[in-house]
PDB file of C-alpha atoms and ligand atoms in Angstrom:
ATOM      1  CA  MET A  72      16.077  -2.035 -17.399  1.00  0.00           C
ATOM      2  CA  THR A  73      14.510   0.532 -15.086  1.00  0.00           C
ATOM      3  CA  THR A  74      11.615  -0.858 -13.085  1.00  0.00           C
ATOM      4  CA  ILE A  75       8.191   0.753 -12.924  1.00  0.00           C
ATOM      5  CA  THR A  76       6.358   0.542  -9.580  1.00  0.00           C
ATOM      6  CA  LEU A  77       2.659   1.374  -9.264  1.00  0.00           C
ATOM      7  CA  ILE A  78       1.800   2.537  -5.742  1.00  0.00           C
ATOM      8  CA  THR A  79      -1.809   3.168  -4.756  1.00  0.00           C
ATOM      9  CA  GLY A  80      -2.283   6.041  -2.320  1.00  0.00           C
ATOM     10  CA  GLY A  81       1.123   7.539  -3.121  1.00  0.00           C
ATOM     11  CA  SER A  82       0.155  11.142  -2.417  1.00  0.00           C
ATOM     12  CA  ARG A  83       0.736  10.989   1.332  1.00  0.00           C
ATOM     13  CA  GLY A  84       2.023   8.907   4.215  1.00  0.00           C
ATOM     14  CA  LEU A  85       3.476   5.460   3.647  1.00  0.00           C
ATOM     15  CA  GLY A  86       2.668   5.389  -0.075  1.00  0.00           C
ATOM     16  CA  ARG A  87       4.477   8.701  -0.612  1.00  0.00           C
ATOM     17  CA  ASN A  88       7.464   7.469   1.365  1.00  0.00           C
ATOM     18  CA  THR A  89       7.536   4.209  -0.608  1.00  0.00           C
ATOM     19  CA  ALA A  90       7.377   6.120  -3.909  1.00  0.00           C
ATOM     20  CA  LEU A  91      10.347   8.302  -2.926  1.00  0.00           C
ATOM     21  CA  SER A  92      12.282   5.303  -1.606  1.00  0.00           C
ATOM     22  CA  VAL A  93      11.774   3.407  -4.871  1.00  0.00           C
ATOM     23  CA  ALA A  94      12.932   6.472  -6.821  1.00  0.00           C
ATOM     24  CA  ARG A  95      16.049   6.850  -4.622  1.00  0.00           C
ATOM     25  CA  ARG A  96      16.929   3.268  -5.571  1.00  0.00           C
ATOM     26  CA  GLY A  97      16.657   4.170  -9.246  1.00  0.00           C
ATOM     27  CA  GLY A  98      13.090   3.086 -10.042  1.00  0.00           C
ATOM     28  CA  ASP A  99      10.322   4.932 -11.880  1.00  0.00           C
ATOM     29  CA  VAL A 100       6.879   5.335 -10.301  1.00  0.00           C
ATOM     30  CA  VAL A 101       3.194   5.531 -11.140  1.00  0.00           C
ATOM     31  CA  LEU A 102       1.314   6.680  -8.061  1.00  0.00           C
ATOM     32  CA  THR A 103      -2.379   7.074  -7.484  1.00  0.00           C
ATOM     33  CA  TYR A 104      -4.246   9.508  -5.278  1.00  0.00           C
ATOM     34  CA  GLN A 105      -7.901   9.662  -4.312  1.00  0.00           C
ATOM     35  CA  SER A 106      -8.598  13.383  -3.902  1.00  0.00           C
ATOM     36  CA  ARG A 107      -5.381  15.287  -3.177  1.00  0.00           C
ATOM     37  CA  ALA A 108      -4.086  16.002  -6.664  1.00  0.00           C
ATOM     38  CA  GLU A 109      -1.764  18.760  -5.413  1.00  0.00           C
ATOM     39  CA  ASP A 110      -0.099  16.480  -2.875  1.00  0.00           C
ATOM     40  CA  ALA A 111       0.359  13.890  -5.607  1.00  0.00           C
ATOM     41  CA  GLN A 112       1.943  16.455  -7.945  1.00  0.00           C
ATOM     42  CA  ALA A 113       4.332  17.487  -5.154  1.00  0.00           C
ATOM     43  CA  VAL A 114       5.518  13.875  -4.884  1.00  0.00           C
ATOM     44  CA  ILE A 115       5.931  13.709  -8.660  1.00  0.00           C
ATOM     45  CA  ALA A 116       8.115  16.828  -8.539  1.00  0.00           C
ATOM     46  CA  GLU A 117      10.276  15.294  -5.779  1.00  0.00           C
ATOM     47  CA  ILE A 118      10.728  12.093  -7.780  1.00  0.00           C
ATOM     48  CA  GLU A 119      11.609  14.013 -10.938  1.00  0.00           C
ATOM     49  CA  ALA A 120      14.169  15.990  -8.923  1.00  0.00           C
ATOM     50  CA  LEU A 121      15.796  12.637  -8.161  1.00  0.00           C
ATOM     51  CA  GLY A 122      16.119  12.081 -11.898  1.00  0.00           C
ATOM     52  CA  ARG A 123      13.375   9.460 -12.197  1.00  0.00           C
ATOM     53  CA  LYS A 124      10.146   9.415 -14.197  1.00  0.00           C
ATOM     54  CA  ALA A 125       6.808   9.560 -12.374  1.00  0.00           C
ATOM     55  CA  VAL A 126       3.126   9.989 -13.179  1.00  0.00           C
ATOM     56  CA  ALA A 127       0.114  10.502 -10.900  1.00  0.00           C
ATOM     57  CA  LEU A 128      -3.318   9.028 -11.737  1.00  0.00           C
ATOM     58  CA  GLN A 129      -6.601   9.485  -9.881  1.00  0.00           C
ATOM     59  CA  LEU A 130      -8.201   6.320  -8.430  1.00  0.00           C
ATOM     60  CA  ASP A 131     -10.676   5.426  -5.713  1.00  0.00           C
ATOM     61  CA  THR A 132      -9.668   1.898  -4.774  1.00  0.00           C
ATOM     62  CA  GLY A 133     -13.125   1.328  -3.312  1.00  0.00           C
ATOM     63  CA  LYS A 134     -14.836   1.757  -6.717  1.00  0.00           C
ATOM     64  CA  VAL A 135     -14.420  -1.543  -8.531  1.00  0.00           C
ATOM     65  CA  ALA A 136     -16.531  -0.379 -11.490  1.00  0.00           C
ATOM     66  CA  SER A 137     -13.859   2.205 -12.328  1.00  0.00           C
ATOM     67  CA  PHE A 138     -11.000  -0.324 -12.576  1.00  0.00           C
ATOM     68  CA  PRO A 139     -11.369  -1.255 -16.300  1.00  0.00           C
ATOM     69  CA  ASP A 140     -11.092   2.448 -17.246  1.00  0.00           C
ATOM     70  CA  PHE A 141      -8.172   2.883 -14.860  1.00  0.00           C
ATOM     71  CA  ALA A 142      -6.392  -0.098 -16.448  1.00  0.00           C
ATOM     72  CA  GLU A 143      -6.898   1.471 -19.880  1.00  0.00           C
ATOM     73  CA  THR A 144      -5.525   4.822 -18.668  1.00  0.00           C
ATOM     74  CA  LEU A 145      -2.544   3.050 -17.167  1.00  0.00           C
ATOM     75  CA  ARG A 146      -1.934   1.081 -20.373  1.00  0.00           C
ATOM     76  CA  ALA A 147      -1.911   4.335 -22.382  1.00  0.00           C
ATOM     77  CA  THR A 148       0.398   6.003 -19.819  1.00  0.00           C
ATOM     78  CA  LEU A 149       2.900   3.139 -19.898  1.00  0.00           C
ATOM     79  CA  SER A 150       2.949   3.297 -23.667  1.00  0.00           C
ATOM     80  CA  GLN A 151       3.344   7.100 -23.866  1.00  0.00           C
ATOM     81  CA  VAL A 152       5.831   7.661 -21.028  1.00  0.00           C
ATOM     82  CA  TRP A 153       7.852   4.444 -21.019  1.00  0.00           C
ATOM     83  CA  VAL A 154       7.132   2.859 -24.422  1.00  0.00           C
ATOM     84  CA  ARG A 155       6.213  -0.295 -22.492  1.00  0.00           C
ATOM     85  CA  SER A 156       3.070  -2.448 -22.259  1.00  0.00           C
ATOM     86  CA  THR A 157       3.747  -3.637 -18.696  1.00  0.00           C
ATOM     87  CA  PHE A 158       4.927  -2.437 -15.283  1.00  0.00           C
ATOM     88  CA  ASP A 159       6.945  -4.409 -12.714  1.00  0.00           C
ATOM     89  CA  HIS A 160       5.717  -3.884  -9.149  1.00  0.00           C
ATOM     90  CA  LEU A 161       2.249  -3.289  -7.692  1.00  0.00           C
ATOM     91  CA  VAL A 162       2.036  -1.896  -4.154  1.00  0.00           C
ATOM     92  CA  ASN A 163      -1.531  -2.054  -2.801  1.00  0.00           C
ATOM     93  CA  ASN A 164      -1.127   0.595  -0.103  1.00  0.00           C
ATOM     94  CA  ALA A 165      -4.132   2.963  -0.372  1.00  0.00           C
ATOM     95  CA  GLY A 166      -6.503   3.004   2.550  1.00  0.00           C
ATOM     96  CA  HIS A 167      -8.199   4.986   5.266  1.00  0.00           C
ATOM     97  CA  GLY A 168      -8.375   4.497   9.015  1.00  0.00           C
ATOM     98  CA  ASP A 169     -11.870   4.177  10.374  1.00  0.00           C
ATOM     99  CA  GLY A 170     -13.704   2.177  12.960  1.00  0.00           C
ATOM    100  CA  ALA A 171     -15.533   1.969  16.231  1.00  0.00           C
ATOM    101  CA  SER A 172     -16.280  -0.663  18.806  1.00  0.00           C
ATOM    102  CA  ILE A 173     -18.036  -3.744  17.459  1.00  0.00           C
ATOM    103  CA  ALA A 174     -21.212  -2.516  19.191  1.00  0.00           C
ATOM    104  CA  GLU A 175     -21.079   0.850  17.401  1.00  0.00           C
ATOM    105  CA  THR A 176     -19.665   0.083  13.928  1.00  0.00           C
ATOM    106  CA  THR A 177     -22.185   1.029  11.224  1.00  0.00           C
ATOM    107  CA  GLU A 178     -22.844  -1.023   8.108  1.00  0.00           C
ATOM    108  CA  ALA A 179     -21.657   1.927   6.000  1.00  0.00           C
ATOM    109  CA  GLN A 180     -18.309   2.046   7.854  1.00  0.00           C
ATOM    110  CA  PHE A 181     -17.928  -1.713   7.528  1.00  0.00           C
ATOM    111  CA  ASP A 182     -18.790  -1.759   3.806  1.00  0.00           C
ATOM    112  CA  ARG A 183     -16.359   1.069   3.001  1.00  0.00           C
ATOM    113  CA  LEU A 184     -13.539  -0.706   4.855  1.00  0.00           C
ATOM    114  CA  VAL A 185     -14.260  -3.912   2.948  1.00  0.00           C
ATOM    115  CA  ASP A 186     -14.497  -2.057  -0.398  1.00  0.00           C
ATOM    116  CA  VAL A 187     -11.266  -0.073  -0.023  1.00  0.00           C
ATOM    117  CA  HIS A 188      -9.033  -2.457   1.954  1.00  0.00           C
ATOM    118  CA  PHE A 189     -10.097  -5.861   0.613  1.00  0.00           C
ATOM    119  CA  LYS A 190     -12.479  -5.953  -2.376  1.00  0.00           C
ATOM    120  CA  GLY A 191     -10.529  -3.140  -4.004  1.00  0.00           C
ATOM    121  CA  VAL A 192      -7.207  -4.914  -3.511  1.00  0.00           C
ATOM    122  CA  PHE A 193      -8.633  -8.133  -4.976  1.00  0.00           C
ATOM    123  CA  PHE A 194     -10.243  -6.613  -8.075  1.00  0.00           C
ATOM    124  CA  LEU A 195      -7.642  -3.919  -8.759  1.00  0.00           C
ATOM    125  CA  THR A 196      -4.987  -6.618  -8.810  1.00  0.00           C
ATOM    126  CA  GLN A 197      -7.232  -8.744 -11.061  1.00  0.00           C
ATOM    127  CA  SER A 198      -7.725  -5.801 -13.454  1.00  0.00           C
ATOM    128  CA  LEU A 199      -3.989  -5.107 -13.614  1.00  0.00           C
ATOM    129  CA  LEU A 200      -2.782  -8.728 -13.996  1.00  0.00           C
ATOM    130  CA  PRO A 201      -2.393  -8.413 -17.792  1.00  0.00           C
ATOM    131  CA  LEU A 202      -0.224  -5.314 -17.259  1.00  0.00           C
ATOM    132  CA  ILE A 203       2.108  -6.768 -14.591  1.00  0.00           C
ATOM    133  CA  ALA A 204       5.295  -8.126 -16.141  1.00  0.00           C
ATOM    134  CA  ASP A 205       6.157 -11.787 -15.583  1.00  0.00           C
ATOM    135  CA  GLY A 206       8.786 -11.916 -12.834  1.00  0.00           C
ATOM    136  CA  GLY A 207       7.167  -8.880 -11.185  1.00  0.00           C
ATOM    137  CA  ARG A 208       6.191  -8.270  -7.561  1.00  0.00           C
ATOM    138  CA  ILE A 209       3.128  -7.422  -5.538  1.00  0.00           C
ATOM    139  CA  VAL A 210       3.176  -5.982  -2.009  1.00  0.00           C
ATOM    140  CA  ASN A 211      -0.098  -5.758  -0.066  1.00  0.00           C
ATOM    141  CA  PHE A 212      -0.296  -3.512   2.970  1.00  0.00           C
ATOM    142  CA  SER A 213      -1.788  -5.024   6.106  1.00  0.00           C
ATOM    143  CA  SER A 214      -1.324  -3.925   9.724  1.00  0.00           C
ATOM    144  CA  GLY A 215       0.156  -5.059  13.002  1.00  0.00           C
ATOM    145  CA  LEU A 216      -3.462  -4.999  14.184  1.00  0.00           C
ATOM    146  CA  THR A 217      -4.015  -8.469  12.672  1.00  0.00           C
ATOM    147  CA  ARG A 218      -1.631  -9.874  15.294  1.00  0.00           C
ATOM    148  CA  PHE A 219      -2.506  -7.726  18.322  1.00  0.00           C
ATOM    149  CA  ALA A 220      -5.901  -6.253  19.169  1.00  0.00           C
ATOM    150  CA  TYR A 221      -7.049  -2.786  20.268  1.00  0.00           C
ATOM    151  CA  PRO A 222     -10.708  -1.895  20.804  1.00  0.00           C
ATOM    152  CA  GLY A 223     -12.139   0.093  17.876  1.00  0.00           C
ATOM    153  CA  TYR A 224     -10.278  -1.672  15.091  1.00  0.00           C
ATOM    154  CA  ALA A 225     -12.296  -4.901  14.674  1.00  0.00           C
ATOM    155  CA  ALA A 226     -13.623  -4.347  11.139  1.00  0.00           C
ATOM    156  CA  TYR A 227     -10.411  -2.696   9.916  1.00  0.00           C
ATOM    157  CA  ALA A 228      -8.182  -5.457  11.296  1.00  0.00           C
ATOM    158  CA  ALA A 229     -10.488  -8.206   9.971  1.00  0.00           C
ATOM    159  CA  VAL A 230     -10.287  -6.898   6.391  1.00  0.00           C
ATOM    160  CA  LYS A 231      -6.502  -6.562   6.717  1.00  0.00           C
ATOM    161  CA  GLY A 232      -6.489 -10.195   7.866  1.00  0.00           C
ATOM    162  CA  ALA A 233      -8.365 -11.087   4.682  1.00  0.00           C
ATOM    163  CA  VAL A 234      -5.635  -9.359   2.656  1.00  0.00           C
ATOM    164  CA  GLU A 235      -3.014 -11.510   4.375  1.00  0.00           C
ATOM    165  CA  VAL A 236      -4.843 -14.694   3.280  1.00  0.00           C
ATOM    166  CA  LEU A 237      -5.326 -13.254  -0.196  1.00  0.00           C
ATOM    167  CA  THR A 238      -1.572 -12.576  -0.390  1.00  0.00           C
ATOM    168  CA  ARG A 239      -0.792 -16.272   0.056  1.00  0.00           C
ATOM    169  CA  TYR A 240      -3.293 -17.215  -2.637  1.00  0.00           C
ATOM    170  CA  MET A 241      -1.898 -14.592  -5.009  1.00  0.00           C
ATOM    171  CA  ALA A 242       1.593 -15.970  -4.357  1.00  0.00           C
ATOM    172  CA  LYS A 243       0.329 -19.484  -5.162  1.00  0.00           C
ATOM    173  CA  GLU A 244      -1.550 -18.584  -8.342  1.00  0.00           C
ATOM    174  CA  LEU A 245       0.884 -16.015  -9.729  1.00  0.00           C
ATOM    175  CA  GLY A 246       4.038 -17.939  -8.892  1.00  0.00           C
ATOM    176  CA  ALA A 247       3.815 -19.693 -12.233  1.00  0.00           C
ATOM    177  CA  ARG A 248       4.425 -16.280 -13.826  1.00  0.00           C
ATOM    178  CA  GLY A 249       7.406 -15.663 -11.537  1.00  0.00           C
ATOM    179  CA  ILE A 250       5.496 -13.022  -9.577  1.00  0.00           C
ATOM    180  CA  ALA A 251       6.357 -12.848  -5.858  1.00  0.00           C
ATOM    181  CA  VAL A 252       3.619 -11.571  -3.526  1.00  0.00           C
ATOM    182  CA  ASN A 253       4.095 -10.497   0.093  1.00  0.00           C
ATOM    183  CA  THR A 254       2.304  -8.676   2.864  1.00  0.00           C
ATOM    184  CA  VAL A 255       3.944  -5.755   4.695  1.00  0.00           C
ATOM    185  CA  ALA A 256       2.269  -5.149   8.064  1.00  0.00           C
ATOM    186  CA  PRO A 257       3.340  -1.847   9.653  1.00  0.00           C
ATOM    187  CA  GLY A 258       2.855  -1.115  13.338  1.00  0.00           C
ATOM    188  CA  ALA A 259       1.594   2.299  14.401  1.00  0.00           C
ATOM    189  CA  ILE A 260       3.237   4.970  12.206  1.00  0.00           C
ATOM    190  CA  GLU A 261       3.083   8.758  12.405  1.00  0.00           C
ATOM    191  CA  THR A 262       1.008   9.716   9.313  1.00  0.00           C
ATOM    192  CA  ASP A 263      -2.383  11.369   8.598  1.00  0.00           C
ATOM    193  CA  PHE A 264      -3.948   7.930   9.140  1.00  0.00           C
ATOM    194  CA  ARG A 265      -7.047   8.055  11.322  1.00  0.00           C
ATOM    195  CA  GLY A 266      -6.821  11.852  11.607  1.00  0.00           C
ATOM    196  CA  GLY A 267      -3.150  11.690  12.568  1.00  0.00           C
ATOM    197  CA  ALA A 268      -4.076  10.035  15.886  1.00  0.00           C
ATOM    198  CA  VAL A 269      -0.716   8.317  16.432  1.00  0.00           C
ATOM    199  CA  ARG A 270       1.286  11.419  15.491  1.00  0.00           C
ATOM    200  CA  ASP A 271      -0.823  14.145  17.092  1.00  0.00           C
ATOM    201  CA  THR A 272      -2.167  12.622  20.293  1.00  0.00           C
ATOM    202  CA  PRO A 273       0.665  12.708  22.895  1.00  0.00           C
ATOM    203  CA  GLU A 274      -0.861  10.071  25.175  1.00  0.00           C
ATOM    204  CA  VAL A 275      -1.427   7.635  22.288  1.00  0.00           C
ATOM    205  CA  ASN A 276       2.112   8.236  21.016  1.00  0.00           C
ATOM    206  CA  LYS A 277       3.606   7.697  24.476  1.00  0.00           C
ATOM    207  CA  PHE A 278       1.538   4.550  25.060  1.00  0.00           C
ATOM    208  CA  ILE A 279       2.657   2.948  21.791  1.00  0.00           C
ATOM    209  CA  ALA A 280       6.300   3.929  22.344  1.00  0.00           C
ATOM    210  CA  GLY A 281       6.071   2.241  25.744  1.00  0.00           C
ATOM    211  CA  ILE A 282       4.918  -1.101  24.316  1.00  0.00           C
ATOM    212  CA  THR A 283       7.383  -1.076  21.380  1.00  0.00           C
ATOM    213  CA  ALA A 284      10.684  -2.958  21.748  1.00  0.00           C
ATOM    214  CA  LEU A 285      12.634  -0.254  19.893  1.00  0.00           C
ATOM    215  CA  GLY A 286      11.142   2.373  22.210  1.00  0.00           C
ATOM    216  CA  ARG A 287       9.325   4.779  19.912  1.00  0.00           C
ATOM    217  CA  VAL A 288       6.463   5.078  17.439  1.00  0.00           C
ATOM    218  CA  GLY A 289       7.158   4.294  13.770  1.00  0.00           C
ATOM    219  CA  LEU A 290       7.904   6.942  11.128  1.00  0.00           C
ATOM    220  CA  PRO A 291       7.220   6.795   7.383  1.00  0.00           C
ATOM    221  CA  ASP A 292      10.990   6.442   6.863  1.00  0.00           C
ATOM    222  CA  ASP A 293      10.786   3.146   8.772  1.00  0.00           C
ATOM    223  CA  ILE A 294       8.469   1.692   6.096  1.00  0.00           C
ATOM    224  CA  GLY A 295       9.133   3.083   2.588  1.00  0.00           C
ATOM    225  CA  PRO A 296      12.812   1.998   2.389  1.00  0.00           C
ATOM    226  CA  MET A 297      11.865  -1.464   3.676  1.00  0.00           C
ATOM    227  CA  VAL A 298       9.263  -1.873   0.905  1.00  0.00           C
ATOM    228  CA  ALA A 299      11.702  -0.599  -1.735  1.00  0.00           C
ATOM    229  CA  SER A 300      14.234  -3.135  -0.429  1.00  0.00           C
ATOM    230  CA  LEU A 301      11.657  -5.930  -0.587  1.00  0.00           C
ATOM    231  CA  LEU A 302      11.044  -5.030  -4.229  1.00  0.00           C
ATOM    232  CA  SER A 303      14.764  -5.189  -5.063  1.00  0.00           C
ATOM    233  CA  PRO A 304      16.469  -8.214  -6.653  1.00  0.00           C
ATOM    234  CA  ASP A 305      18.037  -9.039  -3.257  1.00  0.00           C
ATOM    235  CA  ASN A 306      14.627 -10.304  -2.098  1.00  0.00           C
ATOM    236  CA  ARG A 307      13.535 -12.147  -5.221  1.00  0.00           C
ATOM    237  CA  TRP A 308      13.047 -15.502  -3.383  1.00  0.00           C
ATOM    238  CA  VAL A 309      10.765 -14.033  -0.693  1.00  0.00           C
ATOM    239  CA  THR A 310       7.101 -14.809  -1.423  1.00  0.00           C
ATOM    240  CA  ALA A 311       3.839 -15.545   0.429  1.00  0.00           C
ATOM    241  CA  GLN A 312       5.218 -13.928   3.593  1.00  0.00           C
ATOM    242  CA  ARG A 313       3.689 -11.549   6.142  1.00  0.00           C
ATOM    243  CA  ILE A 314       6.512  -9.251   7.190  1.00  0.00           C
ATOM    244  CA  GLU A 315       5.683  -7.083  10.187  1.00  0.00           C
ATOM    245  CA  VAL A 316       7.521  -3.756  10.337  1.00  0.00           C
ATOM    246  CA  SER A 317       6.583  -2.465  13.756  1.00  0.00           C
ATOM    247  CA  GLY A 318       9.794  -2.022  15.757  1.00  0.00           C
ATOM    248  CA  GLY A 319       8.548  -4.890  17.931  1.00  0.00           C
ATOM    249  CA  GLN A 320       5.197  -3.404  18.901  1.00  0.00           C
ATOM    250  CA  ALA A 321       3.280  -5.457  21.470  1.00  0.00           C
ATOM    251  CA  ILE A 322       5.652  -8.432  21.558  1.00  0.00           C
TER     252      ILE A 322
HETATM  253  N1  LIG B 681      -0.196   4.798   9.610  1.00  0.00           N
HETATM  254  C1  LIG B 681      -0.318   3.668  10.294  1.00  0.00           C
HETATM  255  O1  LIG B 681      -0.201   3.640  11.540  1.00  0.00           O
HETATM  256  C2  LIG B 681      -0.610   2.372   9.584  1.00  0.00           C
HETATM  257  C3  LIG B 681      -0.322   1.169  10.264  1.00  0.00           C
HETATM  258  C4  LIG B 681      -0.578  -0.047   9.643  1.00  0.00           C
HETATM  259  C5  LIG B 681      -1.059  -0.054   8.347  1.00  0.00           C
HETATM  260  N2  LIG B 681      -1.310   1.120   7.695  1.00  0.00           N
HETATM  261  C6  LIG B 681      -1.821   1.029   6.319  1.00  0.00           C
HETATM  262  O2  LIG B 681      -0.900   1.685   5.465  1.00  0.00           O
HETATM  263  C7  LIG B 681      -1.574   2.202   4.338  1.00  0.00           C
HETATM  264  C8  LIG B 681      -1.238   3.666   4.170  1.00  0.00           C
HETATM  265  O3  LIG B 681      -1.622   4.377   5.336  1.00  0.00           O
HETATM  266  P1  LIG B 681      -1.047   5.831   5.668  1.00  0.00           P
HETATM  267  O4  LIG B 681      -0.732   5.842   7.119  1.00  0.00           O
HETATM  268  O5  LIG B 681      -0.031   6.217   4.693  1.00  0.00           O
HETATM  269  O6  LIG B 681      -2.387   6.731   5.438  1.00  0.00           O
HETATM  270  P2  LIG B 681      -2.507   8.261   4.997  1.00  0.00           P
HETATM  271  O7  LIG B 681      -1.332   9.057   5.427  1.00  0.00           O
HETATM  272  O8  LIG B 681      -3.868   8.665   5.470  1.00  0.00           O
HETATM  273  O9  LIG B 681      -2.504   8.221   3.396  1.00  0.00           O
HETATM  274  C9  LIG B 681      -3.507   7.511   2.728  1.00  0.00           C
HETATM  275  C10 LIG B 681      -3.236   7.473   1.256  1.00  0.00           C
HETATM  276  O10 LIG B 681      -4.184   6.580   0.648  1.00  0.00           O
HETATM  277  C11 LIG B 681      -4.996   7.310  -0.282  1.00  0.00           C
HETATM  278  N3  LIG B 681      -6.358   6.806  -0.149  1.00  0.00           N
HETATM  279  C12 LIG B 681      -7.130   6.753   0.968  1.00  0.00           C
HETATM  280  N4  LIG B 681      -8.327   6.198   0.689  1.00  0.00           N
HETATM  281  C13 LIG B 681      -8.293   5.899  -0.638  1.00  0.00           C
HETATM  282  C14 LIG B 681      -9.220   5.322  -1.548  1.00  0.00           C
HETATM  283  N5  LIG B 681     -10.459   4.953  -1.182  1.00  0.00           N
HETATM  284  N6  LIG B 681      -8.848   5.171  -2.847  1.00  0.00           N
HETATM  285  C15 LIG B 681      -7.624   5.542  -3.253  1.00  0.00           C
HETATM  286  N7  LIG B 681      -6.703   6.123  -2.453  1.00  0.00           N
HETATM  287  C16 LIG B 681      -7.044   6.268  -1.175  1.00  0.00           C
HETATM  288  C17 LIG B 681      -4.837   8.784   0.089  1.00  0.00           C
HETATM  289  O11 LIG B 681      -5.081   9.579  -1.078  1.00  0.00           O
HETATM  290  P3  LIG B 681      -5.417  11.189  -0.953  1.00  0.00           P
HETATM  291  O12 LIG B 681      -4.123  11.836  -0.502  1.00  0.00           O
HETATM  292  O13 LIG B 681      -5.783  11.626  -2.323  1.00  0.00           O
HETATM  293  O14 LIG B 681      -6.511  11.321   0.040  1.00  0.00           O
HETATM  294  C18 LIG B 681      -3.383   8.804   0.557  1.00  0.00           C
HETATM  295  O15 LIG B 681      -2.501   8.848  -0.535  1.00  0.00           O
HETATM  296  C19 LIG B 681      -3.065   1.907   4.538  1.00  0.00           C
HETATM  297  O16 LIG B 681      -3.408   0.727   3.862  1.00  0.00           O
HETATM  298  C20 LIG B 681      -3.159   1.681   6.050  1.00  0.00           C
HETATM  299  O17 LIG B 681      -4.254   0.876   6.376  1.00  0.00           O
HETATM  300  C21 LIG B 681      -1.078   2.338   8.269  1.00  0.00           C
END
């Protein structure tokens, strides 16, 4: 049976690349976007050109109150498009880059990071549990920044660290349903993240390449295929793991 993978933040960057990678392996996709409906539709068109089914739904993963309605919309979509009441894989990828030094981080910045990157992951997963098929998978996106530290990322890295702990608890509690749960922690990747800082700032790019064992900054194509592979039957016995995908950054 064809698998259905739900990817939050699939309109751009790593989520987009993961969606296309899943489709190339023969999977169908539901992706969410926050504001860029046109970008999301472009990804849908690319997936359909690969011969797979795909749907885009709007979602702000920082707005927990909207999750029951989102779950209902998803339930209706699964029924209409796939004649199914469940989906197979949840990829909690959506997120924004923001931060400042500890001295300068505002409460609003901190709260938004918590809402989108941690509280949203917890309660979106909770809301979707009845729709995830037994034997399914969950992948939560963290960051290399939980292992190494750069000034300006304290709040961001701390909430990603919380997601890593949450991943182990999800693996424990959902294991009885045969659901495997893992963290993927990318290093610095060239996307729009944090205003495209890694991609568009030559000195930042050069610095990161210089401290990375494989000698360059990461690209979206370094991440999406890895996640699609993790979701494949080959990796069915992998659970509760933090897998860093950073080319050996800061080792
Ligand atoms: N790039 C890196 O260097 C890097 C490294 C480690 C970890 N990560 C993590 O990887 C994930 C993806 O990052 P990326 O580099 O692909 O970022 P990106 O290129 O900026 O794309 C972000 C995606 O997330 C969506 N999004 C952002 N905030 C959202 C919200 N509140 N609710 C719902 N969707 C939201 C965006 O939707 P719209 O298109 O509609 O705005 C977009 O699809 C994030 O969790 C990030 O923390 C990134």
